[in-house]
Amino acid sequence: MVNLVSQYEKIQAEVDQKILEVVRSSQYINGPEVKLFTEELSRFLDVKHVIPCANGTDALQIAMMALGLKPGDEVITASFTYIATVEVIGLLGLVPVLVEVDPDTFNLDVNAFEAAITEKTRAVVPVHLYGQCANMEEVLRIARKHDLKVIEDAAQAVNANYTFSNGDLVKAGCMGDVGTTSFFPSKNLGCYGDGGAIFTNNDELAISIRQIANHGQTVRYHHDNIGVNSRLDSLQAAVLRIKLEHLNDYTAARQFAAKYYDEAFKNETALLIPKRDPKSSHVFHQYTLRTRGVDRNEMQIFLAAKNIPSMIYYPIPVHRQKAYMDERYDAVDFSNTDALCESVISLPMQTELSEDQLEYIVNTVKEFLNK
Ligand SMILES: *Cc1c(COP(=O)(O)O)cnc(C)c1O
């Protein structure tokens, strides 16, 4: 799905030199690279605070801890997401309330969100799935009306832009009370190991997030809160600084590939190309098609035999996972989510896809459809 070697080769000289520099400096933890990276990312995203941490799952957990959510508090999120979003809700003793998604954008259905609000609801986690922002204008309006915290899971959407009706343009992860992301290697801004970050414009919250990520201490050996140990190391920060300089080009390369796929498949009745929300740009962490009347399993086998990887994100919705099943969901309509799990397929998407490769992929998909 992702070829990280050819991407690395293009920046190899710079990366190799920087890695050596960090190794020789011996400042592996909290070194200057970490501070510089977070400052640069904060300028890039135009957000006041970027707090680094160990991965995107930790980022979500720390964000929820910093917002002071308490066991029993209900947190609403989409059932069509990566498990990390829901996992941390459960780990903190909060009650996950899973809701339906919009079948066109794959993101939180705002009517289902509002309908799920109870007296115990304290927060909502919109996930910007596959690289396109959720309907944040409505999410924020509803959240404000019901006094809910908004935690954006922007792990798949770094560098996506969202334009509000008043013309304000804001980056994914920087609209809610707090946003989180992951620097897992295959993410749109990925390092060479694990990494994550938390974004906020709220000064007080930023202090609390920093404290929680660092064992609950602001002054060393003075632990004011129960915290965690979650750090981005200097080597990863050094790699991320270099890759951040290329992020706009990387995003454009993904968008080019998506446009190529769109053009090729727009008239295929068996495939629905991903719909764009005019308010959001799409940074295509994944290019995900919906299939109609296609044996998806056979399609994957056919593609694999021709050396084309494909993936199903996600084959089972969270409300059908053993760990998260609940009779509360018996009366909830998840027909969109269930249908998506049965019909979606993601094609290769990365920054180094050549036109020859794209042509080969679309021809092979068409060959399968016309078989
Ligand atoms: C990748 C991802 C995460 C978790 O990030 P990690 O760095 O792997 O912990 C969380 N949410 C979503 C939507 C993701 O895609």
PDB file of N, CA and C in Angstrom, residues 130-195:
ATOM      1  N   TYR A 130      -9.812   8.887   6.572  1.00  0.00           N
ATOM      2  CA  TYR A 130      -9.143   8.785   5.251  1.00  0.00           C
ATOM      3  C   TYR A 130      -8.501  10.094   4.787  1.00  0.00           C
ATOM      4  N   GLY A 131      -8.635  11.167   5.573  1.00  0.00           N
ATOM      5  CA  GLY A 131      -7.973  12.421   5.187  1.00  0.00           C
ATOM      6  C   GLY A 131      -8.911  13.561   4.859  1.00  0.00           C
ATOM      7  N   GLN A 132     -10.196  13.377   5.100  1.00  0.00           N
ATOM      8  CA  GLN A 132     -11.161  14.458   4.858  1.00  0.00           C
ATOM      9  C   GLN A 132     -11.845  14.814   6.179  1.00  0.00           C
ATOM     10  N   CYS A 133     -11.975  16.120   6.423  1.00  0.00           N
ATOM     11  CA  CYS A 133     -12.514  16.553   7.719  1.00  0.00           C
ATOM     12  C   CYS A 133     -13.985  16.185   7.862  1.00  0.00           C
ATOM     13  N   ALA A 134     -14.347  15.830   9.083  1.00  0.00           N
ATOM     14  CA  ALA A 134     -15.754  15.627   9.433  1.00  0.00           C
ATOM     15  C   ALA A 134     -16.494  16.962   9.291  1.00  0.00           C
ATOM     16  N   ASN A 135     -17.785  16.917   9.370  1.00  0.00           N
ATOM     17  CA  ASN A 135     -18.617  18.124   9.252  1.00  0.00           C
ATOM     18  C   ASN A 135     -18.437  18.978  10.512  1.00  0.00           C
ATOM     19  N   MET A 136     -17.292  19.678  10.572  1.00  0.00           N
ATOM     20  CA  MET A 136     -16.907  20.356  11.813  1.00  0.00           C
ATOM     21  C   MET A 136     -17.782  21.555  12.136  1.00  0.00           C
ATOM     22  N   GLU A 137     -18.299  22.205  11.125  1.00  0.00           N
ATOM     23  CA  GLU A 137     -19.167  23.349  11.372  1.00  0.00           C
ATOM     24  C   GLU A 137     -20.346  22.908  12.250  1.00  0.00           C
ATOM     25  N   GLU A 138     -20.972  21.813  11.877  1.00  0.00           N
ATOM     26  CA  GLU A 138     -22.118  21.291  12.629  1.00  0.00           C
ATOM     27  C   GLU A 138     -21.667  20.651  13.937  1.00  0.00           C
ATOM     28  N   VAL A 139     -20.571  19.895  13.895  1.00  0.00           N
ATOM     29  CA  VAL A 139     -20.084  19.250  15.127  1.00  0.00           C
ATOM     30  C   VAL A 139     -19.839  20.316  16.194  1.00  0.00           C
ATOM     31  N   LEU A 140     -19.181  21.407  15.808  1.00  0.00           N
ATOM     32  CA  LEU A 140     -18.856  22.459  16.776  1.00  0.00           C
ATOM     33  C   LEU A 140     -20.116  23.174  17.254  1.00  0.00           C
ATOM     34  N   ARG A 141     -21.067  23.382  16.339  1.00  0.00           N
ATOM     35  CA  ARG A 141     -22.309  24.065  16.718  1.00  0.00           C
ATOM     36  C   ARG A 141     -23.084  23.228  17.743  1.00  0.00           C
ATOM     37  N   ILE A 142     -23.216  21.948  17.447  1.00  0.00           N
ATOM     38  CA  ILE A 142     -23.963  21.061  18.349  1.00  0.00           C
ATOM     39  C   ILE A 142     -23.221  20.921  19.684  1.00  0.00           C
ATOM     40  N   ALA A 143     -21.906  20.797  19.608  1.00  0.00           N
ATOM     41  CA  ALA A 143     -21.110  20.639  20.833  1.00  0.00           C
ATOM     42  C   ALA A 143     -21.244  21.878  21.730  1.00  0.00           C
ATOM     43  N   ARG A 144     -21.210  23.062  21.120  1.00  0.00           N
ATOM     44  CA  ARG A 144     -21.339  24.293  21.902  1.00  0.00           C
ATOM     45  C   ARG A 144     -22.704  24.357  22.580  1.00  0.00           C
ATOM     46  N   LYS A 145     -23.722  23.991  21.795  1.00  0.00           N
ATOM     47  CA  LYS A 145     -25.093  24.040  22.305  1.00  0.00           C
ATOM     48  C   LYS A 145     -25.252  23.154  23.541  1.00  0.00           C
ATOM     49  N   HIS A 146     -24.549  22.024  23.573  1.00  0.00           N
ATOM     50  CA  HIS A 146     -24.709  21.066  24.672  1.00  0.00           C
ATOM     51  C   HIS A 146     -23.503  21.075  25.616  1.00  0.00           C
ATOM     52  N   ASP A 147     -22.638  22.080  25.458  1.00  0.00           N
ATOM     53  CA  ASP A 147     -21.478  22.236  26.336  1.00  0.00           C
ATOM     54  C   ASP A 147     -20.592  20.987  26.358  1.00  0.00           C
ATOM     55  N   LEU A 148     -20.250  20.497  25.167  1.00  0.00           N
ATOM     56  CA  LEU A 148     -19.400  19.305  25.061  1.00  0.00           C
ATOM     57  C   LEU A 148     -18.003  19.696  24.590  1.00  0.00           C
ATOM     58  N   LYS A 149     -17.014  18.954  25.044  1.00  0.00           N
ATOM     59  CA  LYS A 149     -15.646  19.138  24.553  1.00  0.00           C
ATOM     60  C   LYS A 149     -15.510  18.438  23.204  1.00  0.00           C
ATOM     61  N   VAL A 150     -14.700  19.026  22.337  1.00  0.00           N
ATOM     62  CA  VAL A 150     -14.475  18.442  21.008  1.00  0.00           C
ATOM     63  C   VAL A 150     -13.007  18.042  20.872  1.00  0.00           C
ATOM     64  N   ILE A 151     -12.794  16.744  20.672  1.00  0.00           N
ATOM     65  CA  ILE A 151     -11.438  16.200  20.487  1.00  0.00           C
ATOM     66  C   ILE A 151     -11.365  15.664  19.059  1.00  0.00           C
ATOM     67  N   GLU A 152     -10.606  16.325  18.206  1.00  0.00           N
ATOM     68  CA  GLU A 152     -10.509  15.860  16.818  1.00  0.00           C
ATOM     69  C   GLU A 152      -9.435  14.784  16.692  1.00  0.00           C
ATOM     70  N   ASP A 153      -9.811  13.640  16.152  1.00  0.00           N
ATOM     71  CA  ASP A 153      -8.819  12.611  15.839  1.00  0.00           C
ATOM     72  C   ASP A 153      -8.350  12.868  14.408  1.00  0.00           C
ATOM     73  N   ALA A 154      -7.207  13.553  14.296  1.00  0.00           N
ATOM     74  CA  ALA A 154      -6.688  13.969  12.985  1.00  0.00           C
ATOM     75  C   ALA A 154      -5.518  13.082  12.536  1.00  0.00           C
ATOM     76  N   ALA A 155      -5.507  11.832  13.041  1.00  0.00           N
ATOM     77  CA  ALA A 155      -4.383  10.935  12.719  1.00  0.00           C
ATOM     78  C   ALA A 155      -4.252  10.685  11.222  1.00  0.00           C
ATOM     79  N   GLN A 156      -5.374  10.777  10.489  1.00  0.00           N
ATOM     80  CA  GLN A 156      -5.316  10.495   9.052  1.00  0.00           C
ATOM     81  C   GLN A 156      -5.416  11.770   8.215  1.00  0.00           C
ATOM     82  N   ALA A 157      -5.421  12.916   8.871  1.00  0.00           N
ATOM     83  CA  ALA A 157      -5.792  14.127   8.118  1.00  0.00           C
ATOM     84  C   ALA A 157      -4.859  15.316   8.323  1.00  0.00           C
ATOM     85  N   VAL A 158      -3.614  15.078   8.720  1.00  0.00           N
ATOM     86  CA  VAL A 158      -2.702  16.205   8.888  1.00  0.00           C
ATOM     87  C   VAL A 158      -2.580  16.945   7.557  1.00  0.00           C
ATOM     88  N   ASN A 159      -2.709  18.245   7.625  1.00  0.00           N
ATOM     89  CA  ASN A 159      -2.606  19.138   6.462  1.00  0.00           C
ATOM     90  C   ASN A 159      -3.905  19.266   5.663  1.00  0.00           C
ATOM     91  N   ALA A 160      -4.994  18.658   6.136  1.00  0.00           N
ATOM     92  CA  ALA A 160      -6.288  18.932   5.489  1.00  0.00           C
ATOM     93  C   ALA A 160      -6.768  20.307   5.956  1.00  0.00           C
ATOM     94  N   ASN A 161      -7.391  21.038   5.045  1.00  0.00           N
ATOM     95  CA  ASN A 161      -7.925  22.370   5.359  1.00  0.00           C
ATOM     96  C   ASN A 161      -9.438  22.301   5.448  1.00  0.00           C
ATOM     97  N   TYR A 162      -9.991  23.047   6.393  1.00  0.00           N
ATOM     98  CA  TYR A 162     -11.443  23.116   6.507  1.00  0.00           C
ATOM     99  C   TYR A 162     -11.849  24.584   6.415  1.00  0.00           C
ATOM    100  N   THR A 163     -12.827  24.881   5.560  1.00  0.00           N
ATOM    101  CA  THR A 163     -13.275  26.264   5.400  1.00  0.00           C
ATOM    102  C   THR A 163     -14.674  26.425   5.981  1.00  0.00           C
ATOM    103  N   PHE A 164     -14.788  27.250   7.004  1.00  0.00           N
ATOM    104  CA  PHE A 164     -16.087  27.514   7.627  1.00  0.00           C
ATOM    105  C   PHE A 164     -16.894  28.479   6.759  1.00  0.00           C
ATOM    106  N   SER A 165     -18.211  28.524   6.984  1.00  0.00           N
ATOM    107  CA  SER A 165     -19.032  29.407   6.126  1.00  0.00           C
ATOM    108  C   SER A 165     -18.662  30.873   6.263  1.00  0.00           C
ATOM    109  N   ASN A 166     -18.044  31.267   7.392  1.00  0.00           N
ATOM    110  CA  ASN A 166     -17.616  32.673   7.518  1.00  0.00           C
ATOM    111  C   ASN A 166     -16.286  32.927   6.814  1.00  0.00           C
ATOM    112  N   GLY A 167     -15.768  31.894   6.135  1.00  0.00           N
ATOM    113  CA  GLY A 167     -14.531  32.082   5.379  1.00  0.00           C
ATOM    114  C   GLY A 167     -13.273  31.662   6.123  1.00  0.00           C
ATOM    115  N   ASP A 168     -13.373  31.425   7.425  1.00  0.00           N
ATOM    116  CA  ASP A 168     -12.193  31.004   8.192  1.00  0.00           C
ATOM    117  C   ASP A 168     -11.674  29.668   7.680  1.00  0.00           C
ATOM    118  N   LEU A 169     -10.367  29.622   7.426  1.00  0.00           N
ATOM    119  CA  LEU A 169      -9.752  28.371   6.983  1.00  0.00           C
ATOM    120  C   LEU A 169      -8.875  27.847   8.122  1.00  0.00           C
ATOM    121  N   VAL A 170      -9.158  26.622   8.580  1.00  0.00           N
ATOM    122  CA  VAL A 170      -8.433  26.057   9.718  1.00  0.00           C
ATOM    123  C   VAL A 170      -7.961  24.664   9.346  1.00  0.00           C
ATOM    124  N   LYS A 171      -6.765  24.298   9.845  1.00  0.00           N
ATOM    125  CA  LYS A 171      -6.221  22.965   9.562  1.00  0.00           C
ATOM    126  C   LYS A 171      -6.905  21.903  10.431  1.00  0.00           C
ATOM    127  N   ALA A 172      -6.995  20.706   9.902  1.00  0.00           N
ATOM    128  CA  ALA A 172      -7.534  19.570  10.657  1.00  0.00           C
ATOM    129  C   ALA A 172      -6.786  19.438  11.980  1.00  0.00           C
ATOM    130  N   GLY A 173      -7.523  19.216  13.044  1.00  0.00           N
ATOM    131  CA  GLY A 173      -6.916  19.046  14.361  1.00  0.00           C
ATOM    132  C   GLY A 173      -6.828  20.353  15.144  1.00  0.00           C
ATOM    133  N   CYS A 174      -7.128  21.463  14.493  1.00  0.00           N
ATOM    134  CA  CYS A 174      -6.962  22.767  15.150  1.00  0.00           C
ATOM    135  C   CYS A 174      -8.280  23.500  15.326  1.00  0.00           C
ATOM    136  N   MET A 175      -9.399  22.787  15.172  1.00  0.00           N
ATOM    137  CA  MET A 175     -10.713  23.433  15.248  1.00  0.00           C
ATOM    138  C   MET A 175     -11.401  23.231  16.587  1.00  0.00           C
ATOM    139  N   GLY A 176     -11.187  22.075  17.176  1.00  0.00           N
ATOM    140  CA  GLY A 176     -11.881  21.732  18.415  1.00  0.00           C
ATOM    141  C   GLY A 176     -11.130  22.252  19.631  1.00  0.00           C
ATOM    142  N   ASP A 177     -11.513  21.767  20.828  1.00  0.00           N
ATOM    143  CA  ASP A 177     -10.766  22.125  22.036  1.00  0.00           C
ATOM    144  C   ASP A 177      -9.353  21.590  21.925  1.00  0.00           C
ATOM    145  N   VAL A 178      -9.254  20.402  21.342  1.00  0.00           N
ATOM    146  CA  VAL A 178      -7.958  19.754  21.214  1.00  0.00           C
ATOM    147  C   VAL A 178      -8.000  18.808  20.012  1.00  0.00           C
ATOM    148  N   GLY A 179      -6.845  18.667  19.361  1.00  0.00           N
ATOM    149  CA  GLY A 179      -6.740  17.748  18.225  1.00  0.00           C
ATOM    150  C   GLY A 179      -5.564  16.817  18.453  1.00  0.00           C
ATOM    151  N   THR A 180      -5.633  15.641  17.864  1.00  0.00           N
ATOM    152  CA  THR A 180      -4.545  14.677  18.066  1.00  0.00           C
ATOM    153  C   THR A 180      -4.113  14.114  16.720  1.00  0.00           C
ATOM    154  N   THR A 181      -2.839  13.712  16.657  1.00  0.00           N
ATOM    155  CA  THR A 181      -2.398  13.045  15.435  1.00  0.00           C
ATOM    156  C   THR A 181      -1.351  11.992  15.722  1.00  0.00           C
ATOM    157  N   SER A 182      -1.029  11.229  14.670  1.00  0.00           N
ATOM    158  CA  SER A 182      -0.054  10.145  14.759  1.00  0.00           C
ATOM    159  C   SER A 182       1.008  10.356  13.698  1.00  0.00           C
ATOM    160  N   PHE A 183       2.251  10.036  14.047  1.00  0.00           N
ATOM    161  CA  PHE A 183       3.340  10.076  13.056  1.00  0.00           C
ATOM    162  C   PHE A 183       3.799   8.670  12.696  1.00  0.00           C
ATOM    163  N   PHE A 184       2.913   7.689  12.855  1.00  0.00           N
ATOM    164  CA  PHE A 184       3.190   6.319  12.420  1.00  0.00           C
ATOM    165  C   PHE A 184       3.718   6.389  10.979  1.00  0.00           C
ATOM    166  N   PRO A 185       4.703   5.522  10.614  1.00  0.00           N
ATOM    167  CA  PRO A 185       5.374   5.692   9.317  1.00  0.00           C
ATOM    168  C   PRO A 185       4.453   5.869   8.103  1.00  0.00           C
ATOM    169  N   SER A 186       3.322   5.171   8.075  1.00  0.00           N
ATOM    170  CA  SER A 186       2.475   5.256   6.878  1.00  0.00           C
ATOM    171  C   SER A 186       1.482   6.421   6.912  1.00  0.00           C
ATOM    172  N   LYS A 187       1.456   7.173   7.995  1.00  0.00           N
ATOM    173  CA  LYS A 187       0.538   8.331   8.044  1.00  0.00           C
ATOM    174  C   LYS A 187       1.051   9.428   7.107  1.00  0.00           C
ATOM    175  N   ASN A 188       0.240  10.435   6.854  1.00  0.00           N
ATOM    176  CA  ASN A 188       0.619  11.453   5.863  1.00  0.00           C
ATOM    177  C   ASN A 188       1.891  12.205   6.250  1.00  0.00           C
ATOM    178  N   LEU A 189       2.080  12.429   7.546  1.00  0.00           N
ATOM    179  CA  LEU A 189       3.360  12.935   8.045  1.00  0.00           C
ATOM    180  C   LEU A 189       3.884  11.857   8.993  1.00  0.00           C
ATOM    181  N   GLY A 190       4.739  10.994   8.465  1.00  0.00           N
ATOM    182  CA  GLY A 190       5.161   9.819   9.246  1.00  0.00           C
ATOM    183  C   GLY A 190       6.644   9.869   9.563  1.00  0.00           C
ATOM    184  N   CYS A 191       7.010   9.333  10.719  1.00  0.00           N
ATOM    185  CA  CYS A 191       8.433   9.277  11.076  1.00  0.00           C
ATOM    186  C   CYS A 191       8.959   7.862  10.814  1.00  0.00           C
ATOM    187  N   TYR A 192      10.091   7.520  11.392  1.00  0.00           N
ATOM    188  CA  TYR A 192      10.674   6.190  11.156  1.00  0.00           C
ATOM    189  C   TYR A 192      10.528   5.310  12.399  1.00  0.00           C
ATOM    190  N   GLY A 193       9.395   5.449  13.040  1.00  0.00           N
ATOM    191  CA  GLY A 193       9.103   4.680  14.244  1.00  0.00           C
ATOM    192  C   GLY A 193       7.729   5.126  14.699  1.00  0.00           C
ATOM    193  N   ASP A 194       7.558   5.281  16.015  1.00  0.00           N
ATOM    194  CA  ASP A 194       6.284   5.776  16.534  1.00  0.00           C
ATOM    195  C   ASP A 194       6.406   7.239  16.941  1.00  0.00           C
ATOM    196  N   GLY A 195       5.301   7.937  16.849  1.00  0.00           N
ATOM    197  CA  GLY A 195       5.270   9.324  17.292  1.00  0.00           C
ATOM    198  C   GLY A 195       3.852   9.840  17.243  1.00  0.00           C
TER     199      GLY A 195
END
